[in-house]
Amino acid sequence: MTEPANERRDRSVDATALEWLVLEPDEEIRVQTGPRIQTIYPWLALALVGSLVVSIAVWIDVLSLLGLLWIPVFVAPAIWQYAQVTRTAFVVTTHRVAIRSGVLGLSVRVVGLERVQNTTRSQHALGRVADYGTVTLETASGSMLSFWNVEGPATVQASLESVTQSEDDDSDGRPAVPGSSEHWQTVLAEVRAWRRTLEETHSS
């Protein structure tokens, strides 16, 4: 029986392949994906059509041989887009969200899961048919992180929400109580003081 695509993707996650992200000893990768390679198809089509038109124009003497210098103009954007797509990676671990990008250099943006407040998913008409789209993460500071043009955006969003929910739960599986222990110790002391005051008032 054929193995589902999402299971194959999960089993392909390899922490040793992430040379740009150093994982903590207790940190595990839950989502590892990137923009779909089909993103470059329109640019590839432009490069092929443009190069073909220029070549034909030179062949029929509409353009001189110098007209061939236009070919790199059509090809360069496709090469750039390919490099951008293949050098972009989106990773969600048990502790954080990380995005790698950059063509000529390297840019890594990391945000802790506790700072992720909301996720949204957007797909245009073609994206709904081909099952790709963008998952946007809103952080506590108001900034946005985008997993753009990823395959199966609904699955990516569900996995992200599952990890962030686990982060919000304590080790017993119960929702974590907001506030520090010092804060709740102070509240407890005040409640005890009020109780003593009420007991003294009632006894008098």
PDB file of C-alpha atoms in Angstrom:
ATOM      1  CA  MET A   1       0.000   0.000   0.000  1.00  0.00           C
ATOM      2  CA  THR A   2       1.317   3.423  -0.921  1.00  0.00           C
ATOM      3  CA  GLU A   3       2.506   5.483   2.055  1.00  0.00           C
ATOM      4  CA  PRO A   4       0.714   8.854   2.488  1.00  0.00           C
ATOM      5  CA  ALA A   5       2.689  11.872   1.336  1.00  0.00           C
ATOM      6  CA  ASN A   6       2.520  13.613   4.725  1.00  0.00           C
ATOM      7  CA  GLU A   7       4.012  10.545   6.462  1.00  0.00           C
ATOM      8  CA  ARG A   8       6.826  10.401   3.927  1.00  0.00           C
ATOM      9  CA  ARG A   9       7.528  14.096   4.541  1.00  0.00           C
ATOM     10  CA  ASP A  10       7.590  13.628   8.336  1.00  0.00           C
ATOM     11  CA  ARG A  11      10.005  10.701   8.140  1.00  0.00           C
ATOM     12  CA  SER A  12      12.332  12.670   5.876  1.00  0.00           C
ATOM     13  CA  VAL A  13      12.991  15.259   8.605  1.00  0.00           C
ATOM     14  CA  ASP A  14      16.664  15.033   9.514  1.00  0.00           C
ATOM     15  CA  ALA A  15      18.073  17.326  12.192  1.00  0.00           C
ATOM     16  CA  THR A  16      21.652  16.766  10.971  1.00  0.00           C
ATOM     17  CA  ALA A  17      20.726  18.413   7.660  1.00  0.00           C
ATOM     18  CA  LEU A  18      20.011  21.708   9.427  1.00  0.00           C
ATOM     19  CA  GLU A  19      23.520  23.141   9.491  1.00  0.00           C
ATOM     20  CA  TRP A  20      22.066  26.625   9.928  1.00  0.00           C
ATOM     21  CA  LEU A  21      20.079  25.802  13.092  1.00  0.00           C
ATOM     22  CA  VAL A  22      21.651  24.368  16.235  1.00  0.00           C
ATOM     23  CA  LEU A  23      19.135  22.323  18.203  1.00  0.00           C
ATOM     24  CA  GLU A  24      19.016  22.007  21.972  1.00  0.00           C
ATOM     25  CA  PRO A  25      19.484  18.509  23.451  1.00  0.00           C
ATOM     26  CA  ASP A  26      15.754  18.197  24.223  1.00  0.00           C
ATOM     27  CA  GLU A  27      14.565  19.924  21.047  1.00  0.00           C
ATOM     28  CA  GLU A  28      12.858  17.999  18.232  1.00  0.00           C
ATOM     29  CA  ILE A  29      11.803  19.034  14.731  1.00  0.00           C
ATOM     30  CA  ARG A  30       8.061  18.815  14.111  1.00  0.00           C
ATOM     31  CA  VAL A  31       7.738  20.584  10.736  1.00  0.00           C
ATOM     32  CA  GLN A  32      10.408  21.043   8.064  1.00  0.00           C
ATOM     33  CA  THR A  33       9.340  22.398   4.708  1.00  0.00           C
ATOM     34  CA  GLY A  34       9.969  25.141   2.158  1.00  0.00           C
ATOM     35  CA  PRO A  35       8.422  26.899  -0.830  1.00  0.00           C
ATOM     36  CA  ARG A  36       7.279  24.537  -3.572  1.00  0.00           C
ATOM     37  CA  ILE A  37       9.673  24.411  -6.541  1.00  0.00           C
ATOM     38  CA  GLN A  38       6.756  24.988  -8.926  1.00  0.00           C
ATOM     39  CA  THR A  39       6.918  28.637  -7.819  1.00  0.00           C
ATOM     40  CA  ILE A  40       9.603  29.225 -10.414  1.00  0.00           C
ATOM     41  CA  TYR A  41       7.620  27.829 -13.359  1.00  0.00           C
ATOM     42  CA  PRO A  42       6.301  31.228 -14.573  1.00  0.00           C
ATOM     43  CA  TRP A  43       9.837  32.642 -14.474  1.00  0.00           C
ATOM     44  CA  LEU A  44      11.176  29.587 -16.274  1.00  0.00           C
ATOM     45  CA  ALA A  45       8.520  29.999 -18.960  1.00  0.00           C
ATOM     46  CA  LEU A  46       9.490  33.677 -19.353  1.00  0.00           C
ATOM     47  CA  ALA A  47      13.141  32.699 -19.729  1.00  0.00           C
ATOM     48  CA  LEU A  48      12.395  30.058 -22.362  1.00  0.00           C
ATOM     49  CA  VAL A  49       9.982  32.193 -24.385  1.00  0.00           C
ATOM     50  CA  GLY A  50      12.193  35.283 -24.196  1.00  0.00           C
ATOM     51  CA  SER A  51      15.297  33.380 -25.222  1.00  0.00           C
ATOM     52  CA  LEU A  52      13.427  31.717 -28.081  1.00  0.00           C
ATOM     53  CA  VAL A  53      12.065  35.006 -29.403  1.00  0.00           C
ATOM     54  CA  VAL A  54      15.488  36.656 -29.281  1.00  0.00           C
ATOM     55  CA  SER A  55      17.139  33.681 -30.989  1.00  0.00           C
ATOM     56  CA  ILE A  56      14.560  33.673 -33.793  1.00  0.00           C
ATOM     57  CA  ALA A  57      14.892  37.438 -34.213  1.00  0.00           C
ATOM     58  CA  VAL A  58      18.661  37.093 -34.618  1.00  0.00           C
ATOM     59  CA  TRP A  59      18.255  34.142 -37.004  1.00  0.00           C
ATOM     60  CA  ILE A  60      15.932  36.049 -39.337  1.00  0.00           C
ATOM     61  CA  ASP A  61      18.128  39.164 -39.125  1.00  0.00           C
ATOM     62  CA  VAL A  62      15.588  41.264 -37.244  1.00  0.00           C
ATOM     63  CA  LEU A  63      18.264  41.689 -34.581  1.00  0.00           C
ATOM     64  CA  SER A  64      22.028  41.637 -34.904  1.00  0.00           C
ATOM     65  CA  LEU A  65      24.167  39.172 -33.015  1.00  0.00           C
ATOM     66  CA  LEU A  66      24.309  41.708 -30.207  1.00  0.00           C
ATOM     67  CA  GLY A  67      20.634  40.959 -29.672  1.00  0.00           C
ATOM     68  CA  LEU A  68      21.703  37.704 -28.019  1.00  0.00           C
ATOM     69  CA  LEU A  69      22.748  39.844 -25.037  1.00  0.00           C
ATOM     70  CA  TRP A  70      19.038  40.020 -24.204  1.00  0.00           C
ATOM     71  CA  ILE A  71      18.971  36.315 -23.339  1.00  0.00           C
ATOM     72  CA  PRO A  72      20.654  36.754 -19.915  1.00  0.00           C
ATOM     73  CA  VAL A  73      18.053  39.429 -19.150  1.00  0.00           C
ATOM     74  CA  PHE A  74      15.303  36.805 -19.462  1.00  0.00           C
ATOM     75  CA  VAL A  75      17.254  33.969 -17.832  1.00  0.00           C
ATOM     76  CA  ALA A  76      18.604  35.822 -14.787  1.00  0.00           C
ATOM     77  CA  PRO A  77      15.222  36.251 -12.998  1.00  0.00           C
ATOM     78  CA  ALA A  78      14.518  32.516 -13.295  1.00  0.00           C
ATOM     79  CA  ILE A  79      17.915  31.658 -11.840  1.00  0.00           C
ATOM     80  CA  TRP A  80      17.374  34.136  -9.000  1.00  0.00           C
ATOM     81  CA  GLN A  81      13.935  32.745  -8.186  1.00  0.00           C
ATOM     82  CA  TYR A  82      15.265  29.190  -8.198  1.00  0.00           C
ATOM     83  CA  ALA A  83      18.050  30.142  -5.793  1.00  0.00           C
ATOM     84  CA  GLN A  84      15.587  31.964  -3.539  1.00  0.00           C
ATOM     85  CA  VAL A  85      13.204  28.996  -3.374  1.00  0.00           C
ATOM     86  CA  THR A  86      15.866  26.335  -2.817  1.00  0.00           C
ATOM     87  CA  ARG A  87      17.666  28.376  -0.140  1.00  0.00           C
ATOM     88  CA  THR A  88      14.508  29.093   1.876  1.00  0.00           C
ATOM     89  CA  ALA A  89      13.476  26.717   4.655  1.00  0.00           C
ATOM     90  CA  PHE A  90      10.733  26.774   7.279  1.00  0.00           C
ATOM     91  CA  VAL A  91      11.200  24.779  10.479  1.00  0.00           C
ATOM     92  CA  VAL A  92       9.037  24.308  13.563  1.00  0.00           C
ATOM     93  CA  THR A  93      10.569  22.561  16.563  1.00  0.00           C
ATOM     94  CA  THR A  94       9.234  21.786  20.009  1.00  0.00           C
ATOM     95  CA  HIS A  95      10.719  25.114  21.169  1.00  0.00           C
ATOM     96  CA  ARG A  96      10.674  27.606  18.306  1.00  0.00           C
ATOM     97  CA  VAL A  97       9.925  28.615  14.754  1.00  0.00           C
ATOM     98  CA  ALA A  98      12.841  29.288  12.390  1.00  0.00           C
ATOM     99  CA  ILE A  99      13.024  30.659   8.848  1.00  0.00           C
ATOM    100  CA  ARG A 100      16.126  30.477   6.712  1.00  0.00           C
ATOM    101  CA  SER A 101      16.436  32.717   3.658  1.00  0.00           C
ATOM    102  CA  GLY A 102      19.000  34.529   1.556  1.00  0.00           C
ATOM    103  CA  VAL A 103      20.597  33.987  -1.836  1.00  0.00           C
ATOM    104  CA  LEU A 104      23.926  35.768  -1.661  1.00  0.00           C
ATOM    105  CA  GLY A 105      24.026  35.634   2.134  1.00  0.00           C
ATOM    106  CA  LEU A 106      22.311  33.850   4.984  1.00  0.00           C
ATOM    107  CA  SER A 107      19.453  35.176   7.106  1.00  0.00           C
ATOM    108  CA  VAL A 108      17.937  33.153   9.950  1.00  0.00           C
ATOM    109  CA  ARG A 109      14.951  34.397  11.922  1.00  0.00           C
ATOM    110  CA  VAL A 110      13.981  32.524  15.082  1.00  0.00           C
ATOM    111  CA  VAL A 111      10.944  33.067  17.328  1.00  0.00           C
ATOM    112  CA  GLY A 112      10.042  31.087  20.443  1.00  0.00           C
ATOM    113  CA  LEU A 113       6.772  29.161  20.339  1.00  0.00           C
ATOM    114  CA  GLU A 114       5.544  31.036  23.403  1.00  0.00           C
ATOM    115  CA  ARG A 115       5.565  34.237  21.317  1.00  0.00           C
ATOM    116  CA  VAL A 116       3.357  32.825  18.546  1.00  0.00           C
ATOM    117  CA  GLN A 117      -0.156  34.140  19.177  1.00  0.00           C
ATOM    118  CA  ASN A 118      -2.081  33.380  16.004  1.00  0.00           C
ATOM    119  CA  THR A 119      -1.803  31.617  12.657  1.00  0.00           C
ATOM    120  CA  THR A 120      -3.670  32.270   9.430  1.00  0.00           C
ATOM    121  CA  ARG A 121      -3.748  30.478   6.082  1.00  0.00           C
ATOM    122  CA  SER A 122      -4.276  32.039   2.654  1.00  0.00           C
ATOM    123  CA  GLN A 123      -4.651  30.402  -0.750  1.00  0.00           C
ATOM    124  CA  HIS A 124      -5.583  31.885  -4.106  1.00  0.00           C
ATOM    125  CA  ALA A 125      -7.675  29.976  -6.631  1.00  0.00           C
ATOM    126  CA  LEU A 126      -4.741  28.092  -8.181  1.00  0.00           C
ATOM    127  CA  GLY A 127      -3.327  27.367  -4.748  1.00  0.00           C
ATOM    128  CA  ARG A 128      -6.573  25.730  -3.641  1.00  0.00           C
ATOM    129  CA  VAL A 129      -6.529  23.500  -6.721  1.00  0.00           C
ATOM    130  CA  ALA A 130      -2.836  22.569  -6.407  1.00  0.00           C
ATOM    131  CA  ASP A 131      -2.927  22.528  -2.567  1.00  0.00           C
ATOM    132  CA  TYR A 132      -0.334  25.155  -1.757  1.00  0.00           C
ATOM    133  CA  GLY A 133      -0.508  28.479   0.011  1.00  0.00           C
ATOM    134  CA  THR A 134       0.929  30.716   2.713  1.00  0.00           C
ATOM    135  CA  VAL A 135       0.764  30.211   6.473  1.00  0.00           C
ATOM    136  CA  THR A 136       1.303  33.441   8.412  1.00  0.00           C
ATOM    137  CA  LEU A 137       2.309  33.551  12.077  1.00  0.00           C
ATOM    138  CA  GLU A 138       1.586  36.563  14.275  1.00  0.00           C
ATOM    139  CA  THR A 139       3.973  37.044  17.201  1.00  0.00           C
ATOM    140  CA  ALA A 140       3.516  38.786  20.542  1.00  0.00           C
ATOM    141  CA  SER A 141       5.478  41.810  19.273  1.00  0.00           C
ATOM    142  CA  GLY A 142       3.077  42.233  16.358  1.00  0.00           C
ATOM    143  CA  SER A 143       5.539  41.080  13.698  1.00  0.00           C
ATOM    144  CA  MET A 144       4.643  38.474  11.098  1.00  0.00           C
ATOM    145  CA  LEU A 145       6.414  35.369   9.841  1.00  0.00           C
ATOM    146  CA  SER A 146       5.303  33.776   6.582  1.00  0.00           C
ATOM    147  CA  PHE A 147       5.697  30.229   5.369  1.00  0.00           C
ATOM    148  CA  TRP A 148       5.055  31.189   1.764  1.00  0.00           C
ATOM    149  CA  ASN A 149       3.945  28.873  -1.047  1.00  0.00           C
ATOM    150  CA  VAL A 150       4.226  25.705   1.045  1.00  0.00           C
ATOM    151  CA  GLU A 151       2.675  22.388   0.087  1.00  0.00           C
ATOM    152  CA  GLY A 152      -0.348  21.380   2.166  1.00  0.00           C
ATOM    153  CA  PRO A 153      -0.750  24.665   4.066  1.00  0.00           C
ATOM    154  CA  ALA A 154      -3.661  23.276   6.104  1.00  0.00           C
ATOM    155  CA  THR A 155      -1.448  20.431   7.375  1.00  0.00           C
ATOM    156  CA  VAL A 156       1.390  22.846   8.151  1.00  0.00           C
ATOM    157  CA  GLN A 157      -0.974  25.148  10.053  1.00  0.00           C
ATOM    158  CA  ALA A 158      -2.490  22.243  12.004  1.00  0.00           C
ATOM    159  CA  SER A 159       0.973  20.952  12.950  1.00  0.00           C
ATOM    160  CA  LEU A 160       2.042  24.417  14.066  1.00  0.00           C
ATOM    161  CA  GLU A 161      -1.068  24.910  16.188  1.00  0.00           C
ATOM    162  CA  SER A 162      -0.584  21.465  17.731  1.00  0.00           C
ATOM    163  CA  VAL A 163       2.987  22.292  18.752  1.00  0.00           C
ATOM    164  CA  THR A 164       2.072  25.703  20.178  1.00  0.00           C
ATOM    165  CA  GLN A 165      -0.793  24.122  22.138  1.00  0.00           C
ATOM    166  CA  SER A 166       1.616  21.576  23.597  1.00  0.00           C
ATOM    167  CA  GLU A 167       3.891  24.440  24.602  1.00  0.00           C
ATOM    168  CA  ASP A 168       0.998  26.047  26.474  1.00  0.00           C
ATOM    169  CA  ASP A 169       0.271  22.841  28.433  1.00  0.00           C
ATOM    170  CA  ASP A 170       2.269  21.876  31.499  1.00  0.00           C
ATOM    171  CA  SER A 171       3.890  18.497  32.087  1.00  0.00           C
ATOM    172  CA  ASP A 172       0.640  17.053  33.517  1.00  0.00           C
ATOM    173  CA  GLY A 173      -1.244  17.889  30.346  1.00  0.00           C
ATOM    174  CA  ARG A 174      -3.220  20.692  32.017  1.00  0.00           C
ATOM    175  CA  PRO A 175      -3.274  24.278  30.680  1.00  0.00           C
ATOM    176  CA  ALA A 176      -0.456  26.324  32.182  1.00  0.00           C
ATOM    177  CA  VAL A 177      -1.548  28.985  34.681  1.00  0.00           C
ATOM    178  CA  PRO A 178      -0.443  32.487  33.674  1.00  0.00           C
ATOM    179  CA  GLY A 179       1.830  34.389  36.030  1.00  0.00           C
ATOM    180  CA  SER A 180       4.962  33.524  37.985  1.00  0.00           C
ATOM    181  CA  SER A 181       5.114  31.442  41.167  1.00  0.00           C
ATOM    182  CA  GLU A 182       6.184  34.539  43.105  1.00  0.00           C
ATOM    183  CA  HIS A 183       3.033  36.319  41.939  1.00  0.00           C
ATOM    184  CA  TRP A 184       0.767  33.506  43.119  1.00  0.00           C
ATOM    185  CA  GLN A 185       2.624  33.220  46.442  1.00  0.00           C
ATOM    186  CA  THR A 186       1.863  36.895  47.040  1.00  0.00           C
ATOM    187  CA  VAL A 187      -1.804  36.363  46.146  1.00  0.00           C
ATOM    188  CA  LEU A 188      -1.976  33.376  48.509  1.00  0.00           C
ATOM    189  CA  ALA A 189      -0.487  35.403  51.364  1.00  0.00           C
ATOM    190  CA  GLU A 190      -3.044  38.173  50.817  1.00  0.00           C
ATOM    191  CA  VAL A 191      -5.945  35.695  50.756  1.00  0.00           C
ATOM    192  CA  ARG A 192      -4.752  34.139  54.022  1.00  0.00           C
ATOM    193  CA  ALA A 193      -4.492  37.603  55.598  1.00  0.00           C
ATOM    194  CA  TRP A 194      -8.068  38.413  54.518  1.00  0.00           C
ATOM    195  CA  ARG A 195      -9.252  35.085  55.935  1.00  0.00           C
ATOM    196  CA  ARG A 196      -7.633  35.776  59.311  1.00  0.00           C
ATOM    197  CA  THR A 197      -9.185  39.244  59.386  1.00  0.00           C
ATOM    198  CA  LEU A 198     -12.646  37.842  58.633  1.00  0.00           C
ATOM    199  CA  GLU A 199     -12.256  35.131  61.283  1.00  0.00           C
ATOM    200  CA  GLU A 200     -11.189  37.686  63.916  1.00  0.00           C
ATOM    201  CA  THR A 201     -14.118  39.961  62.997  1.00  0.00           C
ATOM    202  CA  HIS A 202     -16.585  37.091  63.194  1.00  0.00           C
ATOM    203  CA  SER A 203     -15.257  35.855  66.554  1.00  0.00           C
ATOM    204  CA  SER A 204     -15.505  39.331  68.092  1.00  0.00           C
TER     205      SER A 204
END
